[in-house]
Structure formats: C-alpha cells, structure tokens
Coordinates of C-alpha atoms in Angstrom, one line a residue:
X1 CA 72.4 98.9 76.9
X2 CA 74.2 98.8 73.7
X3 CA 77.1 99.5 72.0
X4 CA 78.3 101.0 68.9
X5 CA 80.9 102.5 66.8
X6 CA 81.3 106.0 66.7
X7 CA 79.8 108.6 64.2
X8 CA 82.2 111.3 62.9
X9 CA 79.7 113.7 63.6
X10 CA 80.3 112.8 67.5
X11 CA 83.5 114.5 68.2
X12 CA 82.6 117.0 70.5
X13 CA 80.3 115.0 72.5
X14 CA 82.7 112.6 72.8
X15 CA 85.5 114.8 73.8
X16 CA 82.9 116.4 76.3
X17 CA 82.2 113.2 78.3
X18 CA 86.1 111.9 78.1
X19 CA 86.7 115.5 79.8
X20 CA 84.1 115.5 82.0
X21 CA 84.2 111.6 83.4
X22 CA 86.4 110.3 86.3
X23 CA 89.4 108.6 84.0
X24 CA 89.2 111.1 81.2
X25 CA 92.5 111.1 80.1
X26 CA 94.0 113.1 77.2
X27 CA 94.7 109.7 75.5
X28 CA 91.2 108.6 75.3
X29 CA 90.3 112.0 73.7
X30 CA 88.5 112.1 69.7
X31 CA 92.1 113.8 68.4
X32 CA 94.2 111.1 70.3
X33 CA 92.8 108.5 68.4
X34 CA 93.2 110.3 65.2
X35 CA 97.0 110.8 66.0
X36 CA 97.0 106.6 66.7
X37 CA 95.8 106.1 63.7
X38 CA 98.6 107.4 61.5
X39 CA 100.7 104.9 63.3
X40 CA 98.7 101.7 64.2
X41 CA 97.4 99.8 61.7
X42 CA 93.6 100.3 62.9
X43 CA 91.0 102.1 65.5
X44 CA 88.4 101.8 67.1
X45 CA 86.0 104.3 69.1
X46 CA 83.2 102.2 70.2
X47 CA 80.3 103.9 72.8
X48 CA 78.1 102.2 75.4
X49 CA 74.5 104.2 75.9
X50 CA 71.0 103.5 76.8
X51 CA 68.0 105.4 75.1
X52 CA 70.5 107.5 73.2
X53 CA 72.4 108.3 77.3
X54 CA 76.2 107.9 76.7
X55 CA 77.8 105.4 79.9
X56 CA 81.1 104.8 78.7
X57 CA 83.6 105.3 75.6
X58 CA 86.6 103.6 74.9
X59 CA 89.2 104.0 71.9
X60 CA 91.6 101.3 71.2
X61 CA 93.8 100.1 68.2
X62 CA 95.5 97.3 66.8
X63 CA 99.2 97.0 67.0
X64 CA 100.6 94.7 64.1
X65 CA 103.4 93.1 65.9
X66 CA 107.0 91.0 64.9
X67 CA 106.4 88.1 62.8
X68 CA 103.1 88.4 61.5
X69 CA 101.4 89.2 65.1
X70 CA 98.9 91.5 66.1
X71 CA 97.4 92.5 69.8
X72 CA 94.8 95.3 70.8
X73 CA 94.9 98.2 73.3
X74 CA 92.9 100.5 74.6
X75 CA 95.8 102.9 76.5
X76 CA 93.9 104.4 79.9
X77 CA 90.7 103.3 78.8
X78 CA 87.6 103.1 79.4
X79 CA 86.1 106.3 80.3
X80 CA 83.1 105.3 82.2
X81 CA 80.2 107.6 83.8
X82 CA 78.5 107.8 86.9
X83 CA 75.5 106.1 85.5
X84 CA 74.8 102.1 85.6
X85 CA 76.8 99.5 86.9
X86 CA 80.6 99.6 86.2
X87 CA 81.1 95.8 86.4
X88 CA 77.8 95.7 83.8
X89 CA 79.4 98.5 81.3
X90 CA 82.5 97.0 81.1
X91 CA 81.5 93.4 80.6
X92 CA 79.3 94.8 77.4
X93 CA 82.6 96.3 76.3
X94 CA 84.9 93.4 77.0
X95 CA 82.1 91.2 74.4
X96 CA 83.1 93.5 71.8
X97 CA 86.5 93.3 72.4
X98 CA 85.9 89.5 72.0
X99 CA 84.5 90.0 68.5
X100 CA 87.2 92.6 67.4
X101 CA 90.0 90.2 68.3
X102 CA 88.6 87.5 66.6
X103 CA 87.9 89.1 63.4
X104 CA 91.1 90.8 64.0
X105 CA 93.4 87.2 65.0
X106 CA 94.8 89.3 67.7
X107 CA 96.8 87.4 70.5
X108 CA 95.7 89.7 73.5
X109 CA 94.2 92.5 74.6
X110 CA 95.6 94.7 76.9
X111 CA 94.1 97.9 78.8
X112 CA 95.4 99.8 81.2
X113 CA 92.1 101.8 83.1
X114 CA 93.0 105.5 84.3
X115 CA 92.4 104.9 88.0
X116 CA 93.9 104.0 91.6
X117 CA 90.7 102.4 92.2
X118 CA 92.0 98.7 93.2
X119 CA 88.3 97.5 92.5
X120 CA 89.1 97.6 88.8
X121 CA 91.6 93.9 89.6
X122 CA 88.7 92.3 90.9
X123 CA 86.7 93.1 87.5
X124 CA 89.5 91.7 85.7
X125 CA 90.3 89.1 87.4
X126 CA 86.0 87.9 86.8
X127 CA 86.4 88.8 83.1
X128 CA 89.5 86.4 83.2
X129 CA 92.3 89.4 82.6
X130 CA 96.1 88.9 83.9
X131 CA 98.3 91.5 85.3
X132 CA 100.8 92.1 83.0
X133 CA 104.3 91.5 83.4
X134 CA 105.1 95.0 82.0
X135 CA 102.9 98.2 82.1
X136 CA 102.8 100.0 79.2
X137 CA 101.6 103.5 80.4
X138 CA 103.6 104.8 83.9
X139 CA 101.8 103.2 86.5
X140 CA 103.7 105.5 89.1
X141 CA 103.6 109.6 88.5
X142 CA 104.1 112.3 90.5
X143 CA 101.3 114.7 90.6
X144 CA 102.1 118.7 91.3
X145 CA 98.9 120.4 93.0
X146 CA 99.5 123.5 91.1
X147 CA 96.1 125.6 92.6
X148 CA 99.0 127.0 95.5
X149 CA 100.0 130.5 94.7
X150 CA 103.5 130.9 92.7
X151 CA 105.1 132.0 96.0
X152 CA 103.7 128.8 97.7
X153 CA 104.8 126.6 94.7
X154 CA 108.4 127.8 95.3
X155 CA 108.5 127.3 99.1
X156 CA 107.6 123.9 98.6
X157 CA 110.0 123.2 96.2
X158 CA 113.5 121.3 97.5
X159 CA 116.6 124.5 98.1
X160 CA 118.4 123.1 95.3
X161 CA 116.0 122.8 93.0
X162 CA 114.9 126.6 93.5
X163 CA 118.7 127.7 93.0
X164 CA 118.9 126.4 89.8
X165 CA 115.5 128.1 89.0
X166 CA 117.1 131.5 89.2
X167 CA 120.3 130.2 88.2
X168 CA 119.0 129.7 84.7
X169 CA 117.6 132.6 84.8
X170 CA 120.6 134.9 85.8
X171 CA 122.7 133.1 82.8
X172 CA 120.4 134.0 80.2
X173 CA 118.3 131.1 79.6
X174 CA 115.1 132.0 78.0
X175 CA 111.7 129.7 77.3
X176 CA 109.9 130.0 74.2
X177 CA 106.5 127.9 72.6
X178 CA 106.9 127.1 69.3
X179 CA 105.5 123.7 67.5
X180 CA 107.4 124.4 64.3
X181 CA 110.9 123.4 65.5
X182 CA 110.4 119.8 65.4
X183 CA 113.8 119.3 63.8
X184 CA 115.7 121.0 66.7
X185 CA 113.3 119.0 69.2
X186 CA 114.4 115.6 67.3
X187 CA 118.5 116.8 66.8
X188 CA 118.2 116.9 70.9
X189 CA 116.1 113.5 71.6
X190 CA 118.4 111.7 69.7
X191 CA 121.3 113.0 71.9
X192 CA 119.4 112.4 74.9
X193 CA 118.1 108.5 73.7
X194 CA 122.4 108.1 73.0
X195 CA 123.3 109.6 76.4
X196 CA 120.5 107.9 78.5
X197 CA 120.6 104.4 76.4
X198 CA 116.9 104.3 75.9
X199 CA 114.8 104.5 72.4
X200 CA 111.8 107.0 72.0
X201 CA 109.8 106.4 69.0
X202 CA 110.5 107.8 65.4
X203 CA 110.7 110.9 63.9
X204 CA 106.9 110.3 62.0
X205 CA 105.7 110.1 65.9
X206 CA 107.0 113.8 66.8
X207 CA 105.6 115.3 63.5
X208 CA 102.3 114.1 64.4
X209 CA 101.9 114.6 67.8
X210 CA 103.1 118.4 67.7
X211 CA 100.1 118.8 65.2
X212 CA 98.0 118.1 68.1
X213 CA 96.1 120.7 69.6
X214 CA 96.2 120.3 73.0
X215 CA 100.2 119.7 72.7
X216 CA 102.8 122.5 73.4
X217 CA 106.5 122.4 72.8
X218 CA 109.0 124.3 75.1
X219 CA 112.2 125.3 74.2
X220 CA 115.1 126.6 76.0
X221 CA 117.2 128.9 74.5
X222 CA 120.4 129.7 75.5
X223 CA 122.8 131.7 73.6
X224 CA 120.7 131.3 70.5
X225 CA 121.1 127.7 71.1
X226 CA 118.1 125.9 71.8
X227 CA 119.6 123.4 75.0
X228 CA 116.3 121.6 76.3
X229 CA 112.8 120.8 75.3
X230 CA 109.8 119.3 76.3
X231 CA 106.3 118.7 74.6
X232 CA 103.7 119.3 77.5
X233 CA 99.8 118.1 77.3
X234 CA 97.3 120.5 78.3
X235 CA 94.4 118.9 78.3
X236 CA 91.2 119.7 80.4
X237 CA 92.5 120.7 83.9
X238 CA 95.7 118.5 83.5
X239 CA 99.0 119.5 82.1
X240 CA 101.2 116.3 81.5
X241 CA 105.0 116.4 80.7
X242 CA 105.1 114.0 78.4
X243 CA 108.4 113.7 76.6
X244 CA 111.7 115.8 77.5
X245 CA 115.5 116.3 75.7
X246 CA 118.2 118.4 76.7
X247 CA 121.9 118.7 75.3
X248 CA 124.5 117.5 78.3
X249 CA 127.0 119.5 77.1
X250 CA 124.7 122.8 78.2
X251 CA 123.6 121.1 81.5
X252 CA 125.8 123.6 83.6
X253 CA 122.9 126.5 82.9
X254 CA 120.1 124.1 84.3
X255 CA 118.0 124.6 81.7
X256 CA 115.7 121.8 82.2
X257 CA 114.4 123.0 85.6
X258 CA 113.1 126.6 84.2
X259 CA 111.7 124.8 81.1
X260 CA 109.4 123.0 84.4
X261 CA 108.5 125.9 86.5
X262 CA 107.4 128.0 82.9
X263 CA 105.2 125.5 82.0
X264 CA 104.0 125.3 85.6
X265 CA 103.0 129.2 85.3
X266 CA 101.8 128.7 82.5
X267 CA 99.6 126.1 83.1
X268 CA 98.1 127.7 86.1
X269 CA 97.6 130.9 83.9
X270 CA 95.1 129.1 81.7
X271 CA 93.3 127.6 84.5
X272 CA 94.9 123.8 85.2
X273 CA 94.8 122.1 88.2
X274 CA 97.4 119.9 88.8
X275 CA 101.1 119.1 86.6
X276 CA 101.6 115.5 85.8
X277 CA 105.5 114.7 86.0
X278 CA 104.5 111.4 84.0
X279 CA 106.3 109.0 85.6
X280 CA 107.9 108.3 89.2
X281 CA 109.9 105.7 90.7
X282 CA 108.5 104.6 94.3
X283 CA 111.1 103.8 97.0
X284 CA 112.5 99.9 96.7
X285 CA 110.9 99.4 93.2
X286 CA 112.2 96.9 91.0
X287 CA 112.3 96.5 87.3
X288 CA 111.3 98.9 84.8
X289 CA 111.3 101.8 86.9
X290 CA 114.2 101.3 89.2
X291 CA 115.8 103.0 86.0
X292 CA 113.6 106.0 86.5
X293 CA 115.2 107.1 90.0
X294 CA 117.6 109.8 88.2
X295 CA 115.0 111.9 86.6
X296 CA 112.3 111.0 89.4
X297 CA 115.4 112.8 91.5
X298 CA 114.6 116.1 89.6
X299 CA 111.1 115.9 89.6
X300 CA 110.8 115.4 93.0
X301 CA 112.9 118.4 93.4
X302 CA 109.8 120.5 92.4
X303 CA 107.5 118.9 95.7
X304 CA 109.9 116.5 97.8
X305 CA 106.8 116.0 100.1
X306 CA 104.2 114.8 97.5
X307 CA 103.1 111.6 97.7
X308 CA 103.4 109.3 94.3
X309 CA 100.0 108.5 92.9
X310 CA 99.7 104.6 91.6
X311 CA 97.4 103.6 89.2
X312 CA 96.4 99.9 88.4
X313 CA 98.4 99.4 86.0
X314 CA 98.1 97.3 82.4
X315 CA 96.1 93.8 82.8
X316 CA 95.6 91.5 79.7
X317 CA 93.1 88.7 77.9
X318 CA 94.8 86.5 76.5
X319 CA 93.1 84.7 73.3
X320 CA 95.9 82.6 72.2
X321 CA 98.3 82.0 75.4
X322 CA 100.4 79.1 73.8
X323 CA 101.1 81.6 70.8
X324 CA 101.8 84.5 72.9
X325 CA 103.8 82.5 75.3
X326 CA 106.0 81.3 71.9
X327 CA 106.0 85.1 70.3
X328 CA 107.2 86.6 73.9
X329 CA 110.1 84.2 74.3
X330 CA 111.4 84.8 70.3
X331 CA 110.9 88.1 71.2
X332 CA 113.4 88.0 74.1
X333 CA 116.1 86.3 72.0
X334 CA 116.0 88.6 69.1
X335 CA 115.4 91.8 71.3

C-alpha cells in the first residue's frame, strides 16, 4: 500500500468512492475541499491504493490559529473501503499526518471519523489519539427515515408540530429555492446569532458555500418578506440541514416548520433516503449540547419516536502537548 496526493484529474473518482464508501460524507467530498480552501490556510487530499485499487481517501486542512498557532483536521474523515485492513489503512494515513504536521509545526491533529462504530476508540487510542474535550462536528443528530410515504411522514410527526405545518400554510407562507439571496440569508442570521447569543461564521463563508453545488437555500416568504431560511445539503442519498435563520418577530406564522417538511418533499422527490436534522441533544447531556434542547425540541417534533444516532465523536494527536496545554488556557482568558 501507498499513499499519495491527489491529481486534479481525479475528481470524479474521488467523489465516486466518498459517495459510495460507508462514512462518505458530503464534507469529505472533491468540491468540499475546494470550498475549505478559500478559508483555511492549506489542503490536503491524500489517497491510500494498492496496484492502482483506491482503499481510502481523506481531505484535511490546516487551521492557522491565535498567536501564531496552527493545527490540522480532517472533518468526518477518512473514507475508507471494504478492502484491506482498517487498523492497517489508517495507520499508513496517520504516518502521513506525522510528516504534514511536522513540516507544517502544527500542535495537533484532530479527526472526527463518520461512524457509530466504537471500534474506531480502540484504533485511536493504539495510534496514541485523545478524546477531545470538545467535538467539532455534532456528535449527536437526529436522523429522519424519509423512504415512508408523505402520509406516513405526517402521522409520525408530533400533533403540534403537524398544526403548524398547515398553519403556515393557511397564512400564506410560501417556500422558494434561490441561491442568489445571500444578503437576505445573512440580514436574518445575524438576527438570529443576536437573539440566540451564538456566532456563525462570516459573511465570506455564506458566499462560498451557496456556490456549492450540492447546497440549496430555502426561503420563506411571507408577505413578500422573506421570514426564515435554511441552506440544506443534498448530497448522495443524504439531505443535511445544515444552517437555519428566521426573524422572531414573524415567528407567529411558523414559518420554520414548512421550510422542514418542503425540503423533506423535496428531498424524497429526487431520490434521498434519510434527512439529517444536524444536531440533537440526548436526554441528561451536559455541556455543549445541553444548549441544543430548544431547537432539538422542534426537530424532534418532526419524529418524537426516532432514536438519536451518536457518532464517535472528535479524538486528537497531540505533537506538542505542553504548547497546546499553554495556547488552550490563553485561549480561555482572552475568549
């Protein structure tokens, strides 16, 4: 086995294994990395393969950090195949790694593998990897099984939540697709990052990821007001909500929950299989997500009964613990 950079000339391939591979998430795909690269100082797509056979990819960049740091991550990577040893694979791309964040002087390396599959803390914790204290992607979601008839969809859902369905409706509220009104989009996050005390990233971010084009953006319109939005993923038989806004003062026409149940049609129109809610709180969490109860209240709304899928989470190699140690705790201080 080797591995390699990537050739430009690659992209399909590429994108054909990450779709077709157990752990193929949208974030590991050829255009993902491109997007990462307008906002990260460096990438990387690297490829393990025998005799010219592809067994893994993995994309990962490097993050230049506060004062004068650097780390790299490879967000849900790798995407490994069903041929040769997992444990073997990922060592070859873990030695890599090594190299890159030596040449690179990066503190740590963090990775955060698209999978439930528990077996994945026991490679880690051989290749000398820490859990994380915080995970970068969600490591809870709720996950819609959307291959249910419309009619079955909408039993399923909770009373309430298919009220205001039809209540949106009845006041007027109309859903449209259109990638173009980024500035509307952006006039409504930055209500919603005021009202919910949280940050999302800049506007740079949202002009380049609604040039993607696997990524969607849904608008509510209400009045000839446009009230909510969301920019939805679909990507292989997955459609992921992955960023939402609304304006408070319109929240009395429930836009929010028809903006859902569109994109749920729609997604099962073009063939998808499930609807990623991106992020759930379990019961009796604590930290990070115990802020998420509110909104995982509303998304549960849409299956009560579905259970929350857990994924491993982020782990970490640390290459210079002391310095890391030092940069975390300025960090808190100045935060």
């Amino acid at each position: 086995m080797i591995i390699r950079e990537e050739k430009i000339e690659e992209k399909n391939k590429w994108n054909t294994f990450v779709s077709s591979n157990e752990g193929g998430s949208f974030i590991q795909s050829w255009e993902w990395a491109d997007f990462m690269a307008t906002q990260k100082e460096k990438i990387w797509r690297l490829v393990v393969e025998n005799e010219n056979e592809w067994l893994a990819v993995i994309f990962l960049f490097k993050s230049k950090l506060k004062f004068g740091q650097a780390l790299l991550y490879a967000p849900r990577g790798p995407v490994i195949g069903n041929r040769g040893s997992r444990e073997a694979i990922f060592k070859i791309i873990i030695g890599k790694i090594d190299e890159l964040a030596k040449s690179e002087k990066a503190m740590n390396f963090m990775i955060d593998p698209y999978s439930e599959d528990s077996g994945w803390c026991r490679i880690f914790d051989e290749l000398g990897f820490v859990k994380s204290d915080r995970d970068i992607q969600p490591r809870h979601t709720l996950i819609l099984d959307i291959r249910e008839s419309e009619e079955e969809l909408l039993k399923q859902m909770h009373q309430k939540t298919r009220y205001n369905i039809q209540l949106a409706k009845k006041k007027g509220v109309e859903v449209s697709v259109d990638n173009d009104k980024f500035k509307e989009f952006y006039e409504l996050l930055k209500k919603t990052e005021k009202r919910q005390g949280v940050e999302f990233f800049g506007q740079d971010y949202f002009k380049h990821i609604l040039q993607l084009p696997f990524v969607k953006l849904y608008l509510a319109v209400f009045e000839g007001k446009i009230v909510a939005a969301n920019i939805m993923i679909f990507w292989n038989h997955l459609v992921t909500y992955l960023f939402g806004a609304s304006d408070h003062d319109f929240r009395a026409v429930m836009a929010p929950h028809l903006l859902q149940w569109q994109a749920i049609k729609d997604a099962k129109e073009q063939g998808a299989w499930f609807y990623d809610f991106w992020g759930a709180a379990p019961k009796d969490i604590k930290g990070r997500e115990e802020k998420w109860f509110g909104f995982t209240k509303f998304k549960m709304g849409f299956s009560p009964e579905a259970e929350i899928t857990e994924y491993v989470g982020t782990y970490e190699k640390n290459y210079s613990p002391i310095k890391l140690g030092l940069y975390r705790y300025i960090q808190r201080i100045y935060k």
